[in-house]
Amino acid sequence: MNNTLIAVLLMALVTYFPRVLPMAVIKNKIKSRFITAFLGYVPYAVLGAMIFPDILTSTGHLLSALIGLGIAVILAYFEKSLLKVAVCAIAVAYICEMIISRV
Amino acid sequence: MLTKQEKVLHSKHSALHDFIDGSKQSLPIALGYFPVSFTFGLMAVKGGIPVWIVILISMTNLTSAGQFAGTNLIIAGAGLAEITITTFVINIRYMLMSLSLSQKIVEGIPGYKRWIMSFGITDETFTVAAMQKKDITFSYMTGLEVLPYIGWAAGTAAGAIVCTILPESLQNSMGIALYAMFIALVIPAAKKSKAALIVAGCAIFISSLIKWVPVFSAVSGGWRIIIATFIACTIGAKLFPMEDTANE
């Protein structure tokens, strides 16, 4: 129990530390064009790397994940809201899961 | 010219406006967090951790992969060093995000506000903030972080207390929610900017390579994202150093 609390405290520290360090230390705009462009691209790269391939194992089966992925891509292409895309992907994945479990 | 009083009033008004702006944008994040943290609550309580500690983990960590991994290790009876190092490695990606945001916040935000707003940086709040057309204010960022924080804590509490009411197939399907949200963020951006498309494509390619090529099987999920981000951004910055993504 005591050990669990210490573990939780340590986890909280090593989670907060990387979040706060750059923000607290770097107070000026970086001048280098390369680094500015690099940092500007970080969100796109992080998103890409987080989506794929992890999304394939995000549901019960590969098939429901693939179909959910397809729906999300189509709706996102037509610039539907975040919530709409997420809810539709869940719904489609859920229907697939139901069908798969019946077969 | 505005009088001093009018200026104070004006800045208060826009601070509230920014806060509301951020809160509105964070609603889908908060909703997306709920099922994920619900699952976390379920898993941790099933693993034998007391309900209040499970909720405490979500309220102090506010991260998915890191606290899932750390909690799994606690349940498995791992040592403190292993728990700490694993969690840290998974969370190193936040350094890149925090660094990226440090370039996008309005100038002159005092130190203590930086310490507060950093706490709520997650993959999702970061990406929404980073996609903003304007520079980021403290009010906007805190507005963006409050609801997801509540959603994360409340989802954990619900999962921990309720344990297992949802059918498994529905729980499974909800796993796709956050990924679908990521897709809704990245595809409209990739449609408008060739650079964004290429950078995201490179990151996907490298991430898949690391995941599926057996030589790299020792690379953890946290490192995989860092390596893919680093290489993809370097390629992007080499090919398109001019594009100012912050002011698109």
mmCIF file of C-alpha atoms in Angstrom:
data_model
loop_
_atom_site.group_PDB
_atom_site.id
_atom_site.type_symbol
_atom_site.label_atom_id
_atom_site.label_comp_id
_atom_site.label_asym_id
_atom_site.label_seq_id
_atom_site.Cartn_x
_atom_site.Cartn_y
_atom_site.Cartn_z
ATOM 1 C CA MET A 1 0.000 0.000 0.000
ATOM 2 C CA ASN A 2 2.683 2.458 1.079
ATOM 3 C CA ASN A 3 4.841 1.298 -1.792
ATOM 4 C CA THR A 4 1.939 1.807 -4.205
ATOM 5 C CA LEU A 5 1.579 5.419 -3.070
ATOM 6 C CA ILE A 6 5.288 6.047 -3.582
ATOM 7 C CA ALA A 7 5.054 4.496 -7.054
ATOM 8 C CA VAL A 8 2.104 6.776 -7.887
ATOM 9 C CA LEU A 9 4.025 9.831 -6.669
ATOM 10 C CA LEU A 10 7.075 8.901 -8.766
ATOM 11 C CA MET A 11 4.860 8.315 -11.814
ATOM 12 C CA ALA A 12 3.277 11.754 -11.326
ATOM 13 C CA LEU A 13 6.721 13.382 -11.118
ATOM 14 C CA VAL A 14 8.124 11.770 -14.262
ATOM 15 C CA THR A 15 4.928 12.657 -16.095
ATOM 16 C CA TYR A 16 4.951 16.325 -15.067
ATOM 17 C CA PHE A 17 8.696 16.890 -15.516
ATOM 18 C CA PRO A 18 8.878 16.505 -19.330
ATOM 19 C CA ARG A 19 5.718 18.617 -19.672
ATOM 20 C CA VAL A 20 6.933 21.567 -17.672
ATOM 21 C CA LEU A 21 10.667 21.666 -18.400
ATOM 22 C CA PRO A 22 10.764 23.145 -21.933
ATOM 23 C CA MET A 23 7.854 25.487 -21.232
ATOM 24 C CA ALA A 24 9.427 26.834 -18.026
ATOM 25 C CA VAL A 25 12.957 27.156 -19.391
ATOM 26 C CA ILE A 26 12.531 28.425 -22.967
ATOM 27 C CA LYS A 27 11.014 31.890 -22.791
ATOM 28 C CA ASN A 28 12.165 33.355 -26.100
ATOM 29 C CA LYS A 29 11.184 32.567 -29.625
ATOM 30 C CA ILE A 30 13.786 30.369 -31.307
ATOM 31 C CA LYS A 31 15.374 32.175 -34.268
ATOM 32 C CA SER A 32 16.607 29.216 -36.331
ATOM 33 C CA ARG A 33 14.377 28.646 -39.344
ATOM 34 C CA PHE A 34 15.123 24.922 -39.335
ATOM 35 C CA ILE A 35 14.190 24.421 -35.673
ATOM 36 C CA THR A 36 11.059 26.575 -36.021
ATOM 37 C CA ALA A 37 9.907 24.504 -39.001
ATOM 38 C CA PHE A 38 10.829 21.293 -37.146
ATOM 39 C CA LEU A 39 8.758 22.258 -34.114
ATOM 40 C CA GLY A 40 5.886 23.415 -36.322
ATOM 41 C CA TYR A 41 5.703 19.942 -37.867
ATOM 42 C CA VAL A 42 5.729 18.131 -34.500
ATOM 43 C CA PRO A 43 1.911 17.950 -34.166
ATOM 44 C CA TYR A 44 1.473 16.315 -37.591
ATOM 45 C CA ALA A 45 4.229 13.796 -36.944
ATOM 46 C CA VAL A 46 2.994 12.962 -33.440
ATOM 47 C CA LEU A 47 -0.542 12.468 -34.750
ATOM 48 C CA GLY A 48 0.618 10.231 -37.583
ATOM 49 C CA ALA A 49 2.799 8.093 -35.346
ATOM 50 C CA MET A 50 0.095 7.784 -32.690
ATOM 51 C CA ILE A 51 -2.645 6.778 -35.137
ATOM 52 C CA PHE A 52 -0.824 4.134 -37.055
ATOM 53 C CA PRO A 53 -0.444 1.204 -36.578
ATOM 54 C CA ASP A 54 -1.976 1.375 -33.064
ATOM 55 C CA ILE A 55 -5.492 1.996 -34.374
ATOM 56 C CA LEU A 56 -5.492 -1.515 -35.864
ATOM 57 C CA THR A 57 -5.504 -3.067 -32.396
ATOM 58 C CA SER A 58 -7.800 -0.481 -30.774
ATOM 59 C CA THR A 59 -10.955 -2.611 -31.020
ATOM 60 C CA GLY A 60 -11.686 -6.295 -30.507
ATOM 61 C CA HIS A 61 -10.856 -7.303 -34.083
ATOM 62 C CA LEU A 62 -8.690 -6.064 -36.948
ATOM 63 C CA LEU A 63 -11.717 -5.951 -39.257
ATOM 64 C CA SER A 64 -13.818 -3.653 -37.061
ATOM 65 C CA ALA A 65 -10.770 -1.422 -36.557
ATOM 66 C CA LEU A 66 -10.155 -1.212 -40.316
ATOM 67 C CA ILE A 67 -13.758 -0.325 -41.088
ATOM 68 C CA GLY A 68 -13.823 2.215 -38.244
ATOM 69 C CA LEU A 69 -10.592 3.681 -39.626
ATOM 70 C CA GLY A 70 -12.128 3.910 -43.116
ATOM 71 C CA ILE A 71 -15.215 5.738 -41.842
ATOM 72 C CA ALA A 72 -13.086 8.126 -39.780
ATOM 73 C CA VAL A 73 -10.895 8.946 -42.788
ATOM 74 C CA ILE A 74 -13.888 9.620 -45.052
ATOM 75 C CA LEU A 75 -15.687 11.828 -42.512
ATOM 76 C CA ALA A 76 -12.451 13.660 -41.646
ATOM 77 C CA TYR A 77 -11.837 14.288 -45.340
ATOM 78 C CA PHE A 78 -15.174 16.077 -45.507
ATOM 79 C CA GLU A 79 -14.118 18.017 -42.402
ATOM 80 C CA LYS A 80 -16.781 16.790 -40.004
ATOM 81 C CA SER A 81 -16.325 17.765 -36.347
ATOM 82 C CA LEU A 82 -14.039 15.789 -34.019
ATOM 83 C CA LEU A 83 -16.997 14.538 -32.033
ATOM 84 C CA LYS A 84 -18.943 13.400 -35.087
ATOM 85 C CA VAL A 85 -15.950 11.505 -36.477
ATOM 86 C CA ALA A 86 -15.282 9.814 -33.133
ATOM 87 C CA VAL A 87 -18.899 8.826 -32.475
ATOM 88 C CA CYS A 88 -19.404 7.451 -36.000
ATOM 89 C CA ALA A 89 -16.189 5.419 -35.789
ATOM 90 C CA ILE A 90 -17.317 3.921 -32.464
ATOM 91 C CA ALA A 91 -20.779 3.135 -33.844
ATOM 92 C CA VAL A 92 -19.419 1.448 -36.979
ATOM 93 C CA ALA A 93 -16.821 -0.507 -35.001
ATOM 94 C CA TYR A 94 -19.536 -1.561 -32.562
ATOM 95 C CA ILE A 95 -21.821 -2.819 -35.346
ATOM 96 C CA CYS A 96 -18.896 -4.794 -36.814
ATOM 97 C CA GLU A 97 -18.071 -6.254 -33.408
ATOM 98 C CA MET A 98 -21.711 -7.361 -33.039
ATOM 99 C CA ILE A 99 -21.699 -9.002 -36.471
ATOM 100 C CA ILE A 100 -18.341 -10.705 -35.879
ATOM 101 C CA SER A 101 -19.469 -12.100 -32.534
ATOM 102 C CA ARG A 102 -22.621 -13.551 -34.124
ATOM 103 C CA VAL A 103 -20.810 -15.289 -36.985
ATOM 104 C CA MET B 1 -6.797 55.924 -26.421
ATOM 105 C CA LEU B 2 -8.115 53.592 -23.787
ATOM 106 C CA THR B 3 -7.935 54.637 -20.157
ATOM 107 C CA LYS B 4 -6.162 52.349 -17.698
ATOM 108 C CA GLN B 5 -9.479 51.100 -16.353
ATOM 109 C CA GLU B 6 -10.790 50.336 -19.808
ATOM 110 C CA LYS B 7 -7.620 48.423 -20.617
ATOM 111 C CA VAL B 8 -8.011 46.226 -17.516
ATOM 112 C CA LEU B 9 -11.646 45.629 -18.385
ATOM 113 C CA HIS B 10 -10.729 44.801 -21.966
ATOM 114 C CA SER B 11 -8.046 42.279 -21.010
ATOM 115 C CA LYS B 12 -10.395 40.627 -18.501
ATOM 116 C CA HIS B 13 -13.028 40.321 -21.178
ATOM 117 C CA SER B 14 -10.683 38.720 -23.709
ATOM 118 C CA ALA B 15 -9.268 36.374 -21.045
ATOM 119 C CA LEU B 16 -12.781 35.073 -20.365
ATOM 120 C CA HIS B 17 -13.397 34.858 -24.094
ATOM 121 C CA ASP B 18 -10.202 32.815 -24.591
ATOM 122 C CA PHE B 19 -11.104 30.542 -21.692
ATOM 123 C CA ILE B 20 -14.541 29.825 -23.165
ATOM 124 C CA ASP B 21 -12.985 29.347 -26.594
ATOM 125 C CA GLY B 22 -10.593 26.728 -25.202
ATOM 126 C CA SER B 23 -13.358 24.997 -23.224
ATOM 127 C CA LYS B 24 -15.544 24.666 -26.314
ATOM 128 C CA GLN B 25 -12.736 23.056 -28.294
ATOM 129 C CA SER B 26 -11.929 20.679 -25.459
ATOM 130 C CA LEU B 27 -15.406 19.155 -25.233
ATOM 131 C CA PRO B 28 -14.714 16.316 -27.717
ATOM 132 C CA ILE B 29 -11.441 15.594 -25.912
ATOM 133 C CA ALA B 30 -13.231 15.306 -22.567
ATOM 134 C CA LEU B 31 -15.850 12.996 -24.095
ATOM 135 C CA GLY B 32 -13.154 10.936 -25.809
ATOM 136 C CA TYR B 33 -11.252 10.570 -22.551
ATOM 137 C CA PHE B 34 -14.207 9.231 -20.614
ATOM 138 C CA PRO B 35 -14.334 5.683 -22.061
ATOM 139 C CA VAL B 36 -10.535 5.395 -22.032
ATOM 140 C CA SER B 37 -10.186 6.432 -18.393
ATOM 141 C CA PHE B 38 -13.254 4.324 -17.609
ATOM 142 C CA THR B 39 -11.339 1.333 -18.930
ATOM 143 C CA PHE B 40 -8.339 2.401 -16.873
ATOM 144 C CA GLY B 41 -10.470 2.537 -13.735
ATOM 145 C CA LEU B 42 -11.872 -0.907 -14.446
ATOM 146 C CA MET B 43 -8.497 -2.421 -15.162
ATOM 147 C CA ALA B 44 -6.761 -0.947 -12.124
ATOM 148 C CA VAL B 45 -9.478 -1.947 -9.653
ATOM 149 C CA LYS B 46 -9.636 -5.442 -11.142
ATOM 150 C CA GLY B 47 -5.869 -5.556 -10.627
ATOM 151 C CA GLY B 48 -6.374 -5.017 -6.903
ATOM 152 C CA ILE B 49 -5.564 -1.323 -6.426
ATOM 153 C CA PRO B 50 -7.903 0.538 -4.013
ATOM 154 C CA VAL B 51 -10.488 2.792 -5.685
ATOM 155 C CA TRP B 52 -9.182 6.056 -4.163
ATOM 156 C CA ILE B 53 -5.627 5.359 -5.306
ATOM 157 C CA VAL B 54 -6.858 4.540 -8.800
ATOM 158 C CA ILE B 55 -8.605 7.940 -8.950
ATOM 159 C CA LEU B 56 -5.514 9.593 -7.470
ATOM 160 C CA ILE B 57 -3.396 8.119 -10.285
ATOM 161 C CA SER B 58 -5.607 9.728 -12.936
ATOM 162 C CA MET B 59 -5.711 13.079 -11.111
ATOM 163 C CA THR B 60 -1.944 13.324 -10.674
ATOM 164 C CA ASN B 61 -0.780 11.686 -13.925
ATOM 165 C CA LEU B 62 -3.373 12.729 -16.522
ATOM 166 C CA THR B 63 -1.885 10.606 -19.277
ATOM 167 C CA SER B 64 -3.025 7.408 -20.935
ATOM 168 C CA ALA B 65 -0.102 5.275 -22.058
ATOM 169 C CA GLY B 66 2.167 6.280 -19.157
ATOM 170 C CA GLN B 67 -0.268 5.548 -16.358
ATOM 171 C CA PHE B 68 -1.589 2.376 -18.027
ATOM 172 C CA ALA B 69 1.954 1.031 -18.206
ATOM 173 C CA GLY B 70 2.934 2.224 -14.723
ATOM 174 C CA THR B 71 -0.218 0.783 -13.168
ATOM 175 C CA ASN B 72 0.255 -2.532 -14.960
ATOM 176 C CA LEU B 73 3.727 -2.703 -13.471
ATOM 177 C CA ILE B 74 2.394 -1.859 -9.985
ATOM 178 C CA ILE B 75 -0.132 -4.695 -10.343
ATOM 179 C CA ALA B 76 2.618 -7.032 -11.578
ATOM 180 C CA GLY B 77 4.623 -6.175 -8.454
ATOM 181 C CA ALA B 78 7.514 -4.497 -10.293
ATOM 182 C CA GLY B 79 10.183 -2.439 -8.515
ATOM 183 C CA LEU B 80 9.973 1.343 -8.114
ATOM 184 C CA ALA B 81 12.887 1.942 -10.493
ATOM 185 C CA GLU B 82 11.302 -0.072 -13.283
ATOM 186 C CA ILE B 83 7.949 1.672 -12.798
ATOM 187 C CA THR B 84 9.539 5.129 -12.791
ATOM 188 C CA ILE B 85 11.827 4.584 -15.771
ATOM 189 C CA THR B 86 9.136 2.962 -17.935
ATOM 190 C CA THR B 87 6.662 5.752 -17.201
ATOM 191 C CA PHE B 88 9.301 8.388 -17.894
ATOM 192 C CA VAL B 89 10.331 6.878 -21.219
ATOM 193 C CA ILE B 90 6.722 6.753 -22.401
ATOM 194 C CA ASN B 91 6.303 10.401 -21.375
ATOM 195 C CA ILE B 92 9.453 11.828 -22.971
ATOM 196 C CA ARG B 93 7.339 12.750 -26.013
ATOM 197 C CA TYR B 94 5.764 15.498 -23.883
ATOM 198 C CA MET B 95 9.118 17.296 -24.005
ATOM 199 C CA LEU B 96 8.776 17.727 -27.764
ATOM 200 C CA MET B 97 5.198 18.924 -27.341
ATOM 201 C CA SER B 98 6.051 21.347 -24.552
ATOM 202 C CA LEU B 99 8.980 22.667 -26.594
ATOM 203 C CA SER B 100 6.734 23.107 -29.612
ATOM 204 C CA LEU B 101 4.110 24.947 -27.529
ATOM 205 C CA SER B 102 6.742 27.169 -25.877
ATOM 206 C CA GLN B 103 7.155 28.713 -29.344
ATOM 207 C CA LYS B 104 3.449 29.271 -29.791
ATOM 208 C CA ILE B 105 2.415 30.940 -26.532
ATOM 209 C CA VAL B 106 2.040 34.720 -26.353
ATOM 210 C CA GLU B 107 5.103 36.513 -25.026
ATOM 211 C CA GLY B 108 5.414 37.559 -21.409
ATOM 212 C CA ILE B 109 3.473 34.772 -19.700
ATOM 213 C CA PRO B 110 4.909 34.685 -16.150
ATOM 214 C CA GLY B 111 6.707 31.633 -14.796
ATOM 215 C CA TYR B 112 4.032 30.358 -12.432
ATOM 216 C CA LYS B 113 1.432 30.344 -15.209
ATOM 217 C CA ARG B 114 3.806 28.282 -17.346
ATOM 218 C CA TRP B 115 4.053 25.758 -14.482
ATOM 219 C CA ILE B 116 0.257 25.567 -14.246
ATOM 220 C CA MET B 117 -0.572 25.293 -17.940
ATOM 221 C CA SER B 118 2.134 22.663 -18.532
ATOM 222 C CA PHE B 119 0.386 20.220 -16.230
ATOM 223 C CA GLY B 120 -2.490 19.719 -18.650
ATOM 224 C CA ILE B 121 -0.463 19.068 -21.810
ATOM 225 C CA THR B 122 -1.636 15.778 -23.290
ATOM 226 C CA ASP B 123 -1.423 14.366 -26.812
ATOM 227 C CA GLU B 124 -4.902 15.751 -27.502
ATOM 228 C CA THR B 125 -4.771 19.174 -25.794
ATOM 229 C CA PHE B 126 -1.368 19.688 -27.421
ATOM 230 C CA THR B 127 -2.567 18.902 -30.916
ATOM 231 C CA VAL B 128 -5.676 21.097 -30.630
ATOM 232 C CA ALA B 129 -3.600 23.980 -29.209
ATOM 233 C CA ALA B 130 -0.883 23.501 -31.828
ATOM 234 C CA MET B 131 -3.440 23.648 -34.657
ATOM 235 C CA GLN B 132 -4.692 27.051 -33.419
ATOM 236 C CA LYS B 133 -4.205 29.868 -35.891
ATOM 237 C CA LYS B 134 -3.457 32.424 -33.165
ATOM 238 C CA ASP B 135 -0.782 32.440 -30.479
ATOM 239 C CA ILE B 136 -1.874 30.702 -27.297
ATOM 240 C CA THR B 137 -2.828 32.613 -24.153
ATOM 241 C CA PHE B 138 -2.852 31.271 -20.595
ATOM 242 C CA SER B 139 -6.648 31.585 -20.445
ATOM 243 C CA TYR B 140 -7.130 29.665 -23.680
ATOM 244 C CA MET B 141 -4.800 26.869 -22.568
ATOM 245 C CA THR B 142 -6.397 26.461 -19.137
ATOM 246 C CA GLY B 143 -9.851 26.518 -20.772
ATOM 247 C CA LEU B 144 -8.665 23.773 -23.083
ATOM 248 C CA GLU B 145 -7.359 21.684 -20.186
ATOM 249 C CA VAL B 146 -10.088 21.871 -17.535
ATOM 250 C CA LEU B 147 -12.817 19.725 -19.143
ATOM 251 C CA PRO B 148 -10.461 16.950 -20.305
ATOM 252 C CA TYR B 149 -9.038 16.857 -16.756
ATOM 253 C CA ILE B 150 -12.527 16.473 -15.312
ATOM 254 C CA GLY B 151 -13.461 13.916 -18.008
ATOM 255 C CA TRP B 152 -10.343 11.892 -17.273
ATOM 256 C CA ALA B 153 -10.878 11.891 -13.499
ATOM 257 C CA ALA B 154 -14.637 11.286 -13.723
ATOM 258 C CA GLY B 155 -14.205 8.450 -16.232
ATOM 259 C CA THR B 156 -11.680 6.780 -13.953
ATOM 260 C CA ALA B 157 -13.947 7.159 -10.940
ATOM 261 C CA ALA B 158 -16.921 5.761 -12.863
ATOM 262 C CA GLY B 159 -14.906 2.819 -14.168
ATOM 263 C CA ALA B 160 -13.411 2.110 -10.759
ATOM 264 C CA ILE B 161 -16.763 2.234 -8.984
ATOM 265 C CA VAL B 162 -19.050 0.686 -11.577
ATOM 266 C CA CYS B 163 -16.550 -2.010 -12.584
ATOM 267 C CA THR B 164 -18.236 -3.936 -15.354
ATOM 268 C CA ILE B 165 -21.649 -2.876 -16.621
ATOM 269 C CA LEU B 166 -20.866 -2.058 -20.242
ATOM 270 C CA PRO B 167 -20.894 -5.093 -22.565
ATOM 271 C CA GLU B 168 -17.406 -6.009 -23.687
ATOM 272 C CA SER B 169 -18.153 -5.387 -27.375
ATOM 273 C CA LEU B 170 -19.082 -1.762 -26.622
ATOM 274 C CA GLN B 171 -15.976 -1.267 -24.474
ATOM 275 C CA ASN B 172 -13.913 -2.689 -27.327
ATOM 276 C CA SER B 173 -15.493 -0.367 -29.876
ATOM 277 C CA MET B 174 -14.836 2.692 -27.727
ATOM 278 C CA GLY B 175 -11.127 2.013 -27.994
ATOM 279 C CA ILE B 176 -11.209 3.578 -31.442
ATOM 280 C CA ALA B 177 -12.615 6.946 -30.242
ATOM 281 C CA LEU B 178 -9.351 8.797 -29.649
ATOM 282 C CA TYR B 179 -7.751 7.512 -32.842
ATOM 283 C CA ALA B 180 -10.781 8.679 -34.821
ATOM 284 C CA MET B 181 -10.355 12.106 -33.211
ATOM 285 C CA PHE B 182 -6.679 12.177 -34.205
ATOM 286 C CA ILE B 183 -7.718 11.384 -37.767
ATOM 287 C CA ALA B 184 -10.251 14.231 -37.684
ATOM 288 C CA LEU B 185 -7.401 16.562 -36.654
ATOM 289 C CA VAL B 186 -4.732 15.468 -39.105
ATOM 290 C CA ILE B 187 -6.641 14.901 -42.356
ATOM 291 C CA PRO B 188 -8.112 18.409 -42.804
ATOM 292 C CA ALA B 189 -4.623 19.825 -42.075
ATOM 293 C CA ALA B 190 -3.008 17.422 -44.547
ATOM 294 C CA LYS B 191 -5.528 18.444 -47.217
ATOM 295 C CA LYS B 192 -4.444 22.082 -46.954
ATOM 296 C CA SER B 193 -0.690 21.683 -46.564
ATOM 297 C CA LYS B 194 1.573 19.439 -48.601
ATOM 298 C CA ALA B 195 4.242 19.692 -45.921
ATOM 299 C CA ALA B 196 1.845 18.472 -43.218
ATOM 300 C CA LEU B 197 0.789 15.586 -45.458
ATOM 301 C CA ILE B 198 4.372 14.497 -46.096
ATOM 302 C CA VAL B 199 5.415 14.830 -42.450
ATOM 303 C CA ALA B 200 2.404 12.840 -41.213
ATOM 304 C CA GLY B 201 2.961 10.228 -43.942
ATOM 305 C CA CYS B 202 6.636 9.824 -43.000
ATOM 306 C CA ALA B 203 5.718 9.465 -39.328
ATOM 307 C CA ILE B 204 3.136 6.778 -40.145
ATOM 308 C CA PHE B 205 5.639 4.917 -42.305
ATOM 309 C CA ILE B 206 8.414 4.998 -39.695
ATOM 310 C CA SER B 207 6.032 4.124 -36.870
ATOM 311 C CA SER B 208 4.739 1.095 -38.804
ATOM 312 C CA LEU B 209 8.269 0.061 -39.711
ATOM 313 C CA ILE B 210 9.352 0.075 -36.064
ATOM 314 C CA LYS B 211 6.230 -1.779 -35.012
ATOM 315 C CA TRP B 212 6.386 -4.531 -37.608
ATOM 316 C CA VAL B 213 10.064 -5.110 -38.451
ATOM 317 C CA PRO B 214 11.233 -7.744 -35.942
ATOM 318 C CA VAL B 215 14.643 -6.080 -35.378
ATOM 319 C CA PHE B 216 12.902 -3.146 -33.669
ATOM 320 C CA SER B 217 10.619 -5.235 -31.471
ATOM 321 C CA ALA B 218 12.405 -4.005 -28.330
ATOM 322 C CA VAL B 219 11.401 -0.390 -29.041
ATOM 323 C CA SER B 220 8.559 0.663 -26.721
ATOM 324 C CA GLY B 221 5.514 2.648 -27.842
ATOM 325 C CA GLY B 222 6.835 5.858 -26.290
ATOM 326 C CA TRP B 223 10.176 5.651 -28.066
ATOM 327 C CA ARG B 224 8.490 4.670 -31.303
ATOM 328 C CA ILE B 225 6.536 7.949 -31.301
ATOM 329 C CA ILE B 226 9.637 9.964 -30.413
ATOM 330 C CA ILE B 227 11.792 8.359 -33.129
ATOM 331 C CA ALA B 228 9.080 8.663 -35.786
ATOM 332 C CA THR B 229 8.395 12.296 -34.827
ATOM 333 C CA PHE B 230 12.072 13.208 -34.821
ATOM 334 C CA ILE B 231 12.823 11.717 -38.241
ATOM 335 C CA ALA B 232 9.599 12.942 -39.879
ATOM 336 C CA CYS B 233 10.076 16.511 -38.587
ATOM 337 C CA THR B 234 13.717 16.561 -39.697
ATOM 338 C CA ILE B 235 12.656 15.501 -43.187
ATOM 339 C CA GLY B 236 9.886 18.125 -43.149
ATOM 340 C CA ALA B 237 12.169 20.908 -41.951
ATOM 341 C CA LYS B 238 14.801 19.981 -44.579
ATOM 342 C CA LEU B 239 12.295 19.864 -47.440
ATOM 343 C CA PHE B 240 10.052 22.770 -46.396
ATOM 344 C CA PRO B 241 11.966 25.072 -44.036
ATOM 345 C CA MET B 242 9.960 28.074 -45.200
ATOM 346 C CA GLU B 243 6.408 27.025 -44.454
ATOM 347 C CA ASP B 244 5.258 28.727 -41.294
ATOM 348 C CA THR B 245 2.799 26.191 -39.941
ATOM 349 C CA ALA B 246 1.984 28.406 -36.966
ATOM 350 C CA ASN B 247 0.357 31.064 -39.133
ATOM 351 C CA GLU B 248 -1.428 28.975 -41.708
#
